[in-house]
Each structure stands twice: as structure tokens, then as C-alpha cells.
Amino acid sequence: MRIDILTIFPEMFTGVFSESIIKRAIDQGLVEINLYNFRDYSLDPHHKVDDTPYGGGNGMVLMCQPIFDCINAIKTEESYVVMLTPDGVPYQQSFAYELSKKKHLILLCGHYEGFDERIRSLVDFEVSIGDYILTGGELASMVLADSIIRLVPGVIQEESHLQESFNDHLLDYPSYTKPANFRGLEVPEVLISGDHEKIRAYREEQRLKRTKERRPDLLQK
Ligand code: ADE
């Protein structure tokens, strides 16, 4: 899979993509990530990418030209363009699964007051990562890239996906590791029993209990 990220702050991404599972996925050639500074595509002598809004109002708006030219330069028949914006569709795990099947993703990060509306004509899908406003789409695109890359076949063990929160609208069960007694805090006995059927039933029950308590909205689905 290839992921191209369009941003005017490419340095923000260096730490995130050079550690842990994402780094390994890149090193193994399972995913290729390219950062494009769309300022480089600006035809303005000062490499301007934004301007004041028509009709007045606060802030600056990202202009069409640099983003149109950047996307048109890298787009192929296989590309799927995602815009990160607080007015997009709320992101969820099912989108991560869908997007992990694409061959080429283009993630478009905004900044300032937003995009010239005409830029939306280039976009296949608009995504928000939550009901709050970030300073730009960079952090949001890192969230998407991370959640998508871990689902690319070969990046992590396939079985790890199966029991994950949100797969079947249930949160995860509680996990414990050694020691069985840490300063008086005990591990539930059933987990040390060796009875696999009992353990499975306990975990299932815990998932339901947790979801009821914390995310009853998931059960409605
Ligand atoms: N850009 C600014 N805020 C955002 C959000 N919540 N989700 C996606 N992109 C954004």
C-alpha cells in the first residue's frame, strides 16, 4: 500500500513514522509513505498557499492552485483521496478496514480556517477524527495512517484483529499479566484456572459488562 500525505508541515510526521510497528511496516516494504509539501507546488513567487476569504471573515483559506496541482501530479487510477476536516464523517474502525484495502491513499491535511470549497471536488471521502478542532489535519492524518497501516496484511498478526474493540460493537475484555498477585491486587481466578471454556465465557461477559457501562451507544448498533 502507498500512502501520500499532503501537508505544509511534513516535519511533524518524522517521529510517528520512525518508531514501532509503522516503522517496521515501512522497513518491510508493506507500506510506502510519502510526504508532499503542497507549498512546493505553489506558482506564487512567495510560495503562498492561502488567502483571505471572499465575503470577509476571520482567518485564511487554503487556495485551490497548489493543492489541485499537487494532487493532479501524484494521482493515479488507483488513488483514493481523503480530506481531514472537522466537518467530515466521524472516523471509526470500519473505515480503517475499508481504507486498508486501498492500493493508494492520498491524505489531504488542511490548516488555517479551512479549504477553498472547490478543493472538495478532488476528494473521495471527508473524515473527522472527533468533535473538536485541531490546529490542522496533520494529527488527524497520523491517526488514520496508524489505524490503517496496522490492518494491512502482514503488519501485525491477523488473530490480534479478531478480538479487538469495535469489531463486533463490543469493547475489549480486561487483560492481566504476571505476577498473579501484585501488592495485594489479584488476577481473577478464572484466568489462572486453565479452563479455556470458562475463560472464554468470562471474557465475553466482561466485554458486554464494559460496553454496557462505558459505551451503551455501541450496543444500540
Ligand atoms: N482538522 C482540524 N480538526 C480536525 C478534526 N477533528 N478531524 C479531522 N481533521 C481536522
Coordinates of C-alpha atoms and ligand atoms in Angstrom, one line a residue:
M1 CA 0.0 0.0 0.0
R2 CA 1.1 3.5 -0.7
I3 CA 0.1 6.5 1.4
D4 CA 0.8 10.0 0.2
I5 CA 0.3 12.8 2.7
L6 CA -0.2 16.4 1.6
T7 CA 0.8 18.9 4.2
I8 CA 2.6 22.2 4.7
F9 CA 4.2 20.7 7.8
P10 CA 6.0 17.5 6.7
E11 CA 8.4 17.5 9.7
M12 CA 5.5 16.9 12.1
F13 CA 5.4 13.3 10.8
T14 CA 9.0 12.1 11.3
G15 CA 8.7 10.8 14.8
V16 CA 5.4 9.0 14.3
F17 CA 6.6 7.0 11.2
S18 CA 10.0 6.2 12.5
E19 CA 9.0 4.1 15.5
S20 CA 7.5 0.8 16.4
I21 CA 5.0 -1.1 14.1
I22 CA 4.7 1.7 11.5
K23 CA 8.5 1.8 11.1
R24 CA 8.7 -2.0 10.7
A25 CA 5.9 -2.0 8.2
I26 CA 7.8 0.6 6.1
D27 CA 11.1 -1.2 6.5
Q28 CA 9.5 -4.5 5.4
G29 CA 8.1 -2.8 2.3
L30 CA 4.5 -3.5 3.3
V31 CA 3.7 0.2 3.2
E32 CA 5.3 3.2 1.5
I33 CA 4.6 6.7 2.9
N34 CA 5.5 9.9 1.0
L35 CA 5.1 13.4 2.4
Y36 CA 4.3 16.2 -0.1
N37 CA 4.6 19.8 0.9
F38 CA 2.0 21.3 -1.4
R39 CA 3.7 24.7 -0.8
D40 CA 6.3 23.4 -3.3
Y41 CA 3.5 23.3 -5.9
S42 CA 2.5 27.0 -5.4
L43 CA 3.0 29.1 -8.5
D44 CA 3.1 32.2 -6.4
P45 CA 6.5 33.9 -6.2
H46 CA 6.4 33.7 -2.4
H47 CA 5.0 30.1 -2.4
K48 CA 1.8 31.3 -0.9
V49 CA -0.8 28.6 -0.2
D50 CA -3.6 30.6 1.4
D51 CA -5.5 33.9 1.1
T52 CA -8.3 35.9 2.7
P53 CA -11.9 34.6 2.4
Y54 CA -14.2 36.1 -0.2
G55 CA -17.1 37.8 1.6
G56 CA -14.9 38.7 4.5
G57 CA -14.4 36.9 7.8
N58 CA -11.6 35.7 10.0
G59 CA -8.5 33.7 9.1
M60 CA -7.0 32.5 5.9
V61 CA -8.4 29.9 3.4
L62 CA -6.2 27.3 1.6
M63 CA -6.2 28.2 -2.1
C64 CA -7.1 25.8 -5.0
Q65 CA -4.0 26.1 -7.1
P66 CA -1.2 24.4 -5.0
I67 CA -3.5 21.6 -3.8
F68 CA -5.0 21.0 -7.3
D69 CA -1.6 20.8 -8.9
C70 CA -0.1 18.6 -6.2
I71 CA -3.0 16.1 -6.2
N72 CA -3.0 16.0 -10.0
A73 CA 0.7 15.4 -10.1
I74 CA 0.5 12.3 -7.9
K75 CA -3.0 10.9 -8.6
T76 CA -3.4 7.7 -10.5
E77 CA -6.4 5.5 -11.4
E78 CA -6.0 3.7 -8.1
S79 CA -5.9 6.7 -5.9
Y80 CA -8.4 7.4 -3.2
V81 CA -8.3 10.9 -1.8
V82 CA -9.3 11.6 1.8
M83 CA -9.6 15.1 3.3
L84 CA -9.1 15.6 7.0
T85 CA -11.6 18.1 8.2
P86 CA -13.7 18.7 11.3
D87 CA -16.8 18.7 9.2
G88 CA -16.1 15.3 7.7
V89 CA -17.8 11.9 8.6
P90 CA -16.8 10.8 12.1
Y91 CA -14.0 8.2 11.8
Q92 CA -14.5 4.7 13.0
Q93 CA -12.8 1.3 12.9
S94 CA -15.0 0.1 9.9
F95 CA -13.5 2.9 7.8
A96 CA -10.0 1.9 8.8
Y97 CA -10.8 -1.6 7.4
E98 CA -12.2 -0.2 4.2
L99 CA -9.2 2.1 3.7
S100 CA -6.7 -0.6 4.5
K101 CA -7.8 -2.4 1.3
K102 CA -7.0 0.6 -1.0
K103 CA -3.8 0.5 -3.1
H104 CA -3.1 4.2 -2.9
L105 CA -4.4 6.7 -0.4
I106 CA -3.9 10.4 -0.6
L107 CA -4.4 12.1 2.8
L108 CA -5.0 15.9 2.5
C109 CA -4.3 17.9 5.6
G110 CA -5.8 21.4 6.0
H111 CA -4.6 24.3 8.1
Y112 CA -5.9 27.8 8.9
E113 CA -9.6 28.4 8.5
G114 CA -10.0 25.5 6.0
F115 CA -10.1 24.7 2.4
D116 CA -11.5 26.7 -0.6
E117 CA -14.7 24.7 -1.2
R118 CA -13.7 23.9 -4.8
I119 CA -10.9 21.6 -3.4
R120 CA -13.6 19.2 -2.3
S121 CA -14.3 18.3 -5.9
L122 CA -11.0 16.4 -5.9
V123 CA -11.8 14.4 -2.7
D124 CA -13.5 11.0 -2.4
F125 CA -14.1 11.0 1.3
E126 CA -14.0 13.6 4.1
V127 CA -13.2 12.4 7.6
S128 CA -13.2 14.0 11.1
I129 CA -11.5 12.2 13.9
G130 CA -13.8 13.8 16.5
D131 CA -15.9 16.7 17.6
Y132 CA -13.1 19.1 18.4
I133 CA -10.9 21.4 16.4
L134 CA -7.3 20.7 15.8
T135 CA -4.8 23.3 14.5
G136 CA -4.6 21.3 11.3
G137 CA -5.3 17.9 9.7
E138 CA -1.8 16.6 10.4
L139 CA -2.5 14.8 13.7
A140 CA -5.8 13.5 12.2
S141 CA -3.9 12.1 9.2
M142 CA -1.5 10.4 11.6
V143 CA -4.4 8.8 13.4
L144 CA -5.8 7.5 10.1
A145 CA -2.4 6.3 8.8
D146 CA -1.7 4.4 12.1
S147 CA -5.1 2.8 12.3
I148 CA -5.0 1.7 8.6
I149 CA -1.4 0.5 8.4
R150 CA -1.8 -1.9 11.4
L151 CA -4.6 -3.6 9.4
V152 CA -2.5 -4.1 6.2
P153 CA -1.9 -7.9 5.8
G154 CA 1.4 -8.9 7.4
V155 CA 1.9 -5.8 9.6
I156 CA 0.6 -7.4 12.8
Q157 CA -0.7 -11.0 13.5
E158 CA -4.1 -11.4 11.9
E159 CA -5.5 -13.0 15.0
S160 CA -4.8 -9.8 17.0
H161 CA -7.5 -8.1 15.0
L162 CA -10.3 -10.6 15.7
Q163 CA -10.8 -9.9 19.4
E164 CA -10.4 -6.1 19.1
S165 CA -12.7 -3.5 20.5
F166 CA -15.3 -2.3 17.9
N167 CA -15.1 -5.3 15.7
D168 CA -18.4 -6.6 16.9
H169 CA -19.6 -3.4 18.6
L170 CA -18.1 -4.6 21.9
L171 CA -15.2 -3.1 23.9
D172 CA -12.2 -5.4 24.8
Y173 CA -12.0 -7.6 27.8
P174 CA -9.6 -6.8 30.7
S175 CA -6.1 -8.3 30.4
Y176 CA -3.6 -9.2 33.1
T177 CA 0.0 -10.5 33.1
K178 CA 2.4 -11.7 35.8
P179 CA 2.5 -11.6 38.8
A180 CA -0.8 -13.1 39.8
N181 CA -0.7 -11.0 43.0
F182 CA 0.8 -7.5 42.7
R183 CA 0.9 -5.8 46.1
G184 CA -2.4 -7.4 47.0
L185 CA -4.1 -6.8 43.7
E186 CA -5.2 -10.2 42.4
V187 CA -5.8 -11.5 38.9
P188 CA -9.3 -13.0 38.6
E189 CA -9.1 -16.7 39.5
V190 CA -10.8 -18.0 36.3
L191 CA -7.8 -16.7 34.2
I192 CA -5.4 -19.0 36.2
S193 CA -7.8 -21.9 36.1
G194 CA -6.6 -23.3 32.8
D195 CA -10.2 -24.0 31.8
H196 CA -10.4 -22.5 28.3
E197 CA -14.2 -22.6 28.0
K198 CA -14.6 -20.8 31.4
I199 CA -12.0 -18.2 30.3
R200 CA -13.8 -17.6 27.0
A201 CA -17.2 -17.2 28.8
Y202 CA -15.6 -14.8 31.4
R203 CA -14.1 -12.6 28.7
E204 CA -17.3 -12.5 26.7
E205 CA -19.2 -11.5 29.8
Q206 CA -16.6 -8.8 30.7
R207 CA -16.8 -7.3 27.2
L208 CA -20.6 -7.0 27.5
K209 CA -20.4 -5.5 31.0
R210 CA -17.8 -3.0 30.0
T211 CA -19.6 -1.9 26.9
K212 CA -22.9 -1.5 28.9
E213 CA -21.1 0.7 31.4
R214 CA -18.9 2.7 29.2
R215 CA -20.4 2.7 25.6
P216 CA -24.1 1.8 25.7
D217 CA -24.4 3.6 22.3
L218 CA -22.3 0.7 20.7
L219 CA -24.9 -1.9 21.8
Q220 CA -27.6 0.0 20.0
K221 CA -25.8 -0.8 16.7
Ligands
ADE1 N1 -8.7 19.3 11.3 C1 -9.0 20.0 12.3 N2 -9.7 19.4 13.2 C2 -9.9 18.2 12.7 C3 -10.7 17.0 13.2 N3 -11.3 17.0 14.4 N4 -10.7 15.9 12.4 C4 -10.0 15.9 11.2 N5 -9.3 17.0 10.7 C5 -9.3 18.1 11.5

